[in-house]
Structures are given as structure tokens and as C-alpha cells.
Amino acid sequence: DQQVKQNSPSLSVQEGRISILNCDYTNSMFDYFLWYKKYPAEGPTFLISISSIKDKNEDGRFTVFLNKSAKHLSLHIVPSQPGDSAVYFCAARKEYGNKLVFGAGTILRVKS
Amino acid sequence: NAGVMQNPRHLVRRRGQEARLRCSPMKGHSHVYWYRQLPEEGLKFMVYLQKENIIDESGMPKERFSAEFPKEGPSILRIQQVVRGDSAAYFCASSRGDGYTFGSGTRLTVV
């Protein structure tokens, strides 16, 4: 039962343009959402998060949008840079929970 | 302040052998989580431990897998009698209660 889904296995974007990575979830008990970035042979590193009481959170070039009614979130990266090329994982957590439920990831390639 | 340290980075075991994966959390972190990533999949939660206690093991296979986090020393994920399907990347994360930091993982290959 995939509670967190990233339906695009890969995305290719030109340097300087916007990258939009999407994530859908099915469990309405999730109340906190995170994005992680992962390079090959390394562990995931935290990128940005959003609580269910918000619909947007911004940190530099990264913005996460949450649409609770659609159970959908997205990560926007603008402008995209070649160093952003990595696998991006969406993750969700229940209120008062500790464990994260991850999506399968989206490979982002930023071409220079 | 070193990050989360996992060793070994790569581990090769023959079918039927035992695999021991070690995780030293960040200094001051008393919560440890183990996740497994199978090829082409996301990370799947296995177990959550605090010092000397297993808090949530709902993601652990019922047989052959065990985890501990002793008062002294690293957390250990132990897989007995490994099978080819155990081949995966195993990631450990630690926290003080909120906000994970992941280690670089142990890639287990069963031949």
C-alpha cells in the first residue's frame, strides 16, 4: 500500500528554468511533509518541510506547496542549477509520529 | 561534530551468513531509526529505537531481523541467514526527537 506516491520517475530541466516535483499522498492522518535530496552513495539530506497548517513554505530557491484537499504537494526549484541533479524523495509523517513514509523518488537532471 | 556514522559502507555476504550493520548516531541524539531501500524504491521504515529500548518495530520482517541500541556503543541491525532478497541499502538516521539526520548507508549484497 503506497501511501506516498511520486508518479514521475525522472525529470529533465534546463539550467535556469523551474523544476517542479510532485507528490501525492493517500493517508489523511499525515500532517507533516518533508523533501529530501539524495546523491548516489550518500544518505538523504533534508531539504525543506511543511506542516499541514500551512500551504506554502519557502527557503531560498526552494518552495514547497501543499494542497490538503487534493492530498498533493509539490517542490519548486527556481532557478535550477546543475548541482541540483539528484534523487528527490517526498516523505510524510503522522501527528505525534516519528517514522517517515517515503515516496519512490524522482530523479532530477538539470542540463547546462 | 561528526554526522551519523554507518559501517561498513559495503558488505558482501553469502546466502545463509549473518550480516551486522552498525550505526553511531550524532552526539547528543538518543533516537535511532533504520530504513531499507530496495532497488527502484523509496526508503521503507524498519525500526525505531531509543537507548536500550525498541519503540516501534512495525517495519521489521518477523524473522531473521533484529535491532538493538545498547547503553554504550552503536546501534546494530542484525540479519541472520541472509537471502538474496535482503540485498539493499540500509540507512540509519538519528534525532533528538525531531528532525532526522541520515547516515551514508550500508549497501548489503548477498551472493
Tab-separated table of C-alpha atoms in Angstrom:
chain	number	residue	atom	x	y	z
A	1	ASP	CA	0.000	0.000	0.000
A	2	GLN	CA	1.788	3.070	-1.294
A	3	GLN	CA	0.667	5.909	0.916
A	4	VAL	CA	3.082	8.406	-0.637
A	5	LYS	CA	3.434	8.428	-4.393
A	6	GLN	CA	5.837	10.180	-6.713
A	7	ASN	CA	4.491	9.333	-10.127
A	8	SER	CA	7.306	10.808	-12.180
A	9	PRO	CA	10.380	8.584	-12.017
A	10	SER	CA	12.505	11.256	-13.685
A	11	LEU	CA	12.508	14.886	-14.766
A	12	SER	CA	14.892	16.749	-17.042
A	13	VAL	CA	15.144	20.539	-16.879
A	14	GLN	CA	17.341	23.164	-18.471
A	15	GLU	CA	19.625	25.149	-16.173
A	16	GLY	CA	17.980	28.364	-15.037
A	17	ARG	CA	14.437	27.103	-15.554
A	18	ILE	CA	11.980	25.945	-12.907
A	19	SER	CA	11.893	22.339	-11.687
A	20	ILE	CA	8.581	21.111	-10.314
A	21	LEU	CA	8.498	17.796	-8.485
A	22	ASN	CA	5.148	16.361	-7.463
A	23	CYS	CA	3.984	14.101	-4.670
A	24	ASP	CA	0.578	12.676	-3.762
A	25	TYR	CA	-0.496	11.010	-0.537
A	26	THR	CA	-3.492	8.976	0.481
A	27	ASN	CA	-3.447	8.988	4.283
A	28	SER	CA	-5.311	11.979	5.733
A	29	MET	CA	-3.583	11.383	9.075
A	30	PHE	CA	-0.327	12.757	7.672
A	31	ASP	CA	0.262	16.236	8.993
A	32	TYR	CA	3.900	16.974	8.230
A	33	PHE	CA	5.673	16.649	4.920
A	34	LEU	CA	9.336	16.742	4.010
A	35	TRP	CA	11.521	16.727	0.935
A	36	TYR	CA	14.897	15.023	0.923
A	37	LYS	CA	17.634	15.157	-1.669
A	38	LYS	CA	19.913	12.209	-2.274
A	39	TYR	CA	23.133	11.911	-4.233
A	40	PRO	CA	24.490	8.484	-5.274
A	41	ALA	CA	26.279	6.603	-2.484
A	42	GLU	CA	25.135	9.136	0.122
A	43	GLY	CA	22.302	9.271	2.613
A	44	PRO	CA	19.265	11.508	2.097
A	45	THR	CA	19.695	15.094	3.251
A	46	PHE	CA	16.832	17.226	4.459
A	47	LEU	CA	15.787	19.980	2.097
A	48	ILE	CA	12.557	21.602	3.202
A	49	SER	CA	9.384	20.743	5.084
A	50	ILE	CA	5.833	21.948	5.547
A	51	SER	CA	3.235	21.497	8.248
A	52	SER	CA	-0.360	20.772	7.316
A	53	ILE	CA	-1.449	24.092	8.809
A	54	LYS	CA	0.397	25.897	6.022
A	55	ASP	CA	0.028	25.825	2.269
A	56	LYS	CA	3.433	27.192	1.351
A	57	ASN	CA	6.943	27.258	2.743
A	58	GLU	CA	9.887	28.930	1.077
A	59	ASP	CA	13.634	28.642	1.627
A	60	GLY	CA	15.831	30.360	-0.913
A	61	ARG	CA	15.409	28.712	-4.297
A	62	PHE	CA	13.154	26.004	-2.840
A	63	THR	CA	9.411	26.334	-2.250
A	64	VAL	CA	7.036	23.615	-1.159
A	65	PHE	CA	3.296	23.920	-1.790
A	66	LEU	CA	0.676	21.839	-0.025
A	67	ASN	CA	-2.883	21.293	-1.260
A	68	LYS	CA	-4.571	19.359	1.531
A	69	SER	CA	-7.903	18.931	-0.215
A	70	ALA	CA	-6.148	17.284	-3.159
A	71	LYS	CA	-3.629	15.499	-0.910
A	72	HIS	CA	-0.904	16.839	-3.126
A	73	LEU	CA	2.351	18.635	-2.578
A	74	SER	CA	4.976	19.957	-4.907
A	75	LEU	CA	8.551	21.179	-4.674
A	76	HIS	CA	9.586	24.083	-6.870
A	77	ILE	CA	13.235	24.823	-7.522
A	78	VAL	CA	13.970	28.078	-9.268
A	79	PRO	CA	16.336	28.740	-10.866
A	80	SER	CA	17.505	25.160	-11.316
A	81	GLN	CA	21.238	24.525	-11.199
A	82	PRO	CA	23.301	21.535	-12.385
A	83	GLY	CA	24.209	20.797	-8.746
A	84	ASP	CA	20.521	20.179	-8.080
A	85	SER	CA	20.736	16.970	-10.121
A	86	ALA	CA	19.886	14.239	-7.619
A	87	VAL	CA	17.058	11.984	-6.486
A	88	TYR	CA	14.327	13.829	-4.604
A	89	PHE	CA	12.190	11.992	-2.075
A	90	CYS	CA	8.910	13.180	-0.680
A	91	ALA	CA	8.135	11.935	2.852
A	92	ALA	CA	5.200	12.231	5.234
A	93	ARG	CA	4.650	11.816	8.937
A	94	LYS	CA	1.605	11.420	11.133
A	95	GLU	CA	0.866	13.765	14.003
A	96	TYR	CA	2.847	12.663	17.083
A	97	GLY	CA	4.573	10.066	14.926
A	98	ASN	CA	8.270	9.582	14.434
A	99	LYS	CA	8.561	7.377	11.402
A	100	LEU	CA	8.522	8.746	7.890
A	101	VAL	CA	6.752	7.239	4.891
A	102	PHE	CA	8.713	7.872	1.708
A	103	GLY	CA	7.770	8.051	-1.925
A	104	ALA	CA	9.814	6.156	-4.505
A	105	GLY	CA	11.729	9.258	-5.556
A	106	THR	CA	12.134	11.370	-8.677
A	107	ILE	CA	15.464	11.659	-10.480
A	108	LEU	CA	16.062	15.285	-11.424
A	109	ARG	CA	18.587	16.092	-14.144
A	110	VAL	CA	19.457	19.726	-14.699
A	111	LYS	CA	21.183	20.243	-18.028
A	112	SER	CA	23.641	23.077	-18.534
B	1	ASN	CA	30.583	17.158	15.385
B	2	ALA	CA	30.566	14.099	13.201
B	3	GLY	CA	27.364	13.146	11.459
B	4	VAL	CA	25.655	9.781	11.645
B	5	MET	CA	28.308	7.140	11.027
B	6	GLN	CA	27.452	3.844	9.437
B	7	ASN	CA	29.799	0.965	8.829
B	8	PRO	CA	30.662	-0.872	6.846
B	9	ARG	CA	29.780	1.107	3.708
B	10	HIS	CA	29.670	-2.064	1.667
B	11	LEU	CA	29.058	-5.596	2.922
B	12	VAL	CA	29.045	-8.786	0.876
B	13	ARG	CA	27.625	-11.928	2.398
B	14	ARG	CA	26.927	-15.393	1.063
B	15	ARG	CA	23.445	-16.796	1.438
B	16	GLY	CA	22.967	-18.195	4.940
B	17	GLN	CA	25.565	-15.980	6.610
B	18	GLU	CA	24.888	-13.272	9.148
B	19	ALA	CA	25.115	-9.542	8.426
B	20	ARG	CA	25.764	-6.935	11.122
B	21	LEU	CA	25.276	-3.288	10.288
B	22	ARG	CA	26.425	-0.610	12.715
B	23	CYS	CA	25.196	2.920	13.272
B	24	SER	CA	26.685	5.557	15.561
B	25	PRO	CA	24.223	8.431	15.999
B	26	MET	CA	25.173	12.071	16.147
B	27	LYS	CA	26.434	13.252	19.509
B	28	GLY	CA	23.510	14.029	21.786
B	29	HIS	CA	20.999	12.077	19.702
B	30	SER	CA	19.208	9.315	21.578
B	31	HIS	CA	16.739	8.284	18.864
B	32	VAL	CA	17.814	5.912	16.085
B	33	TYR	CA	15.836	4.787	13.055
B	34	TRP	CA	16.657	2.135	10.472
B	35	TYR	CA	15.326	2.281	6.921
B	36	ARG	CA	15.836	-0.027	3.961
B	37	GLN	CA	15.899	0.960	0.311
B	38	LEU	CA	15.337	-1.756	-2.240
B	39	PRO	CA	16.306	-1.086	-5.879
B	40	GLU	CA	13.940	1.358	-7.629
B	41	GLU	CA	12.033	2.013	-4.409
B	42	GLY	CA	11.889	4.622	-1.696
B	43	LEU	CA	13.113	4.158	1.829
B	44	LYS	CA	10.974	1.871	3.966
B	45	PHE	CA	10.841	2.243	7.739
B	46	MET	CA	12.095	-0.756	9.682
B	47	VAL	CA	12.583	0.092	13.357
B	48	TYR	CA	12.804	2.986	15.811
B	49	LEU	CA	14.908	2.687	18.956
B	50	GLN	CA	15.847	4.804	21.910
B	51	LYS	CA	18.675	3.862	24.230
B	52	GLU	CA	18.140	0.206	25.226
B	53	ASN	CA	14.514	0.243	24.053
B	54	ILE	CA	12.719	-0.700	20.854
B	55	ILE	CA	9.923	1.830	20.421
B	56	ASP	CA	8.450	0.769	17.081
B	57	GLU	CA	9.454	-2.297	15.084
B	58	SER	CA	6.404	-2.400	12.849
B	59	GLY	CA	8.558	-2.385	9.697
B	60	MET	CA	10.849	-5.226	10.687
B	61	PRO	CA	10.419	-8.612	8.993
B	62	LYS	CA	9.143	-11.097	11.527
B	63	GLU	CA	12.066	-13.479	11.187
B	64	ARG	CA	15.842	-13.191	10.888
B	65	PHE	CA	15.980	-9.430	11.567
B	66	SER	CA	16.752	-7.835	14.916
B	67	ALA	CA	17.961	-4.467	16.136
B	68	GLU	CA	19.442	-3.100	19.314
B	69	PHE	CA	20.703	0.203	20.663
B	70	PRO	CA	22.690	-0.564	23.812
B	71	LYS	CA	23.505	1.907	26.545
B	72	GLU	CA	27.072	2.043	25.303
B	73	GLY	CA	28.077	1.687	21.693
B	74	PRO	CA	26.422	1.873	18.317
B	75	SER	CA	23.044	0.611	17.213
B	76	ILE	CA	23.244	-2.746	15.472
B	77	LEU	CA	20.933	-4.120	12.799
B	78	ARG	CA	21.438	-7.863	12.568
B	79	ILE	CA	20.235	-10.064	9.737
B	80	GLN	CA	20.605	-13.787	10.234
B	81	GLN	CA	20.744	-16.364	7.431
B	82	VAL	CA	20.705	-13.731	4.718
B	83	VAL	CA	18.918	-14.366	1.421
B	84	ARG	CA	19.292	-12.640	-1.948
B	85	GLY	CA	16.173	-10.561	-1.254
B	86	ASP	CA	17.967	-8.877	1.658
B	87	SER	CA	20.281	-7.123	-0.816
B	88	ALA	CA	19.555	-3.435	-0.359
B	89	ALA	CA	20.868	-0.170	1.014
B	90	TYR	CA	20.270	0.158	4.744
B	91	PHE	CA	20.142	3.673	6.141
B	92	CYS	CA	20.292	4.738	9.736
B	93	ALA	CA	19.060	8.110	10.965
B	94	SER	CA	19.285	9.764	14.354
B	95	SER	CA	17.480	12.603	16.043
B	96	ARG	CA	16.990	14.323	19.386
B	97	GLY	CA	13.262	13.949	18.967
B	98	ASP	CA	12.603	15.881	15.801
B	99	GLY	CA	14.432	16.290	12.535
B	100	TYR	CA	16.335	13.354	11.172
B	101	THR	CA	19.957	13.187	10.092
B	102	PHE	CA	20.732	10.217	7.875
B	103	GLY	CA	23.969	8.323	7.582
B	104	SER	CA	25.503	7.391	4.234
B	105	GLY	CA	24.135	3.883	4.413
B	106	THR	CA	25.419	0.318	4.201
B	107	ARG	CA	24.988	-1.419	0.883
B	108	LEU	CA	24.435	-5.121	1.527
B	109	THR	CA	24.937	-7.556	-1.309
B	110	VAL	CA	24.021	-11.188	-0.828
B	111	VAL	CA	25.670	-13.558	-3.275
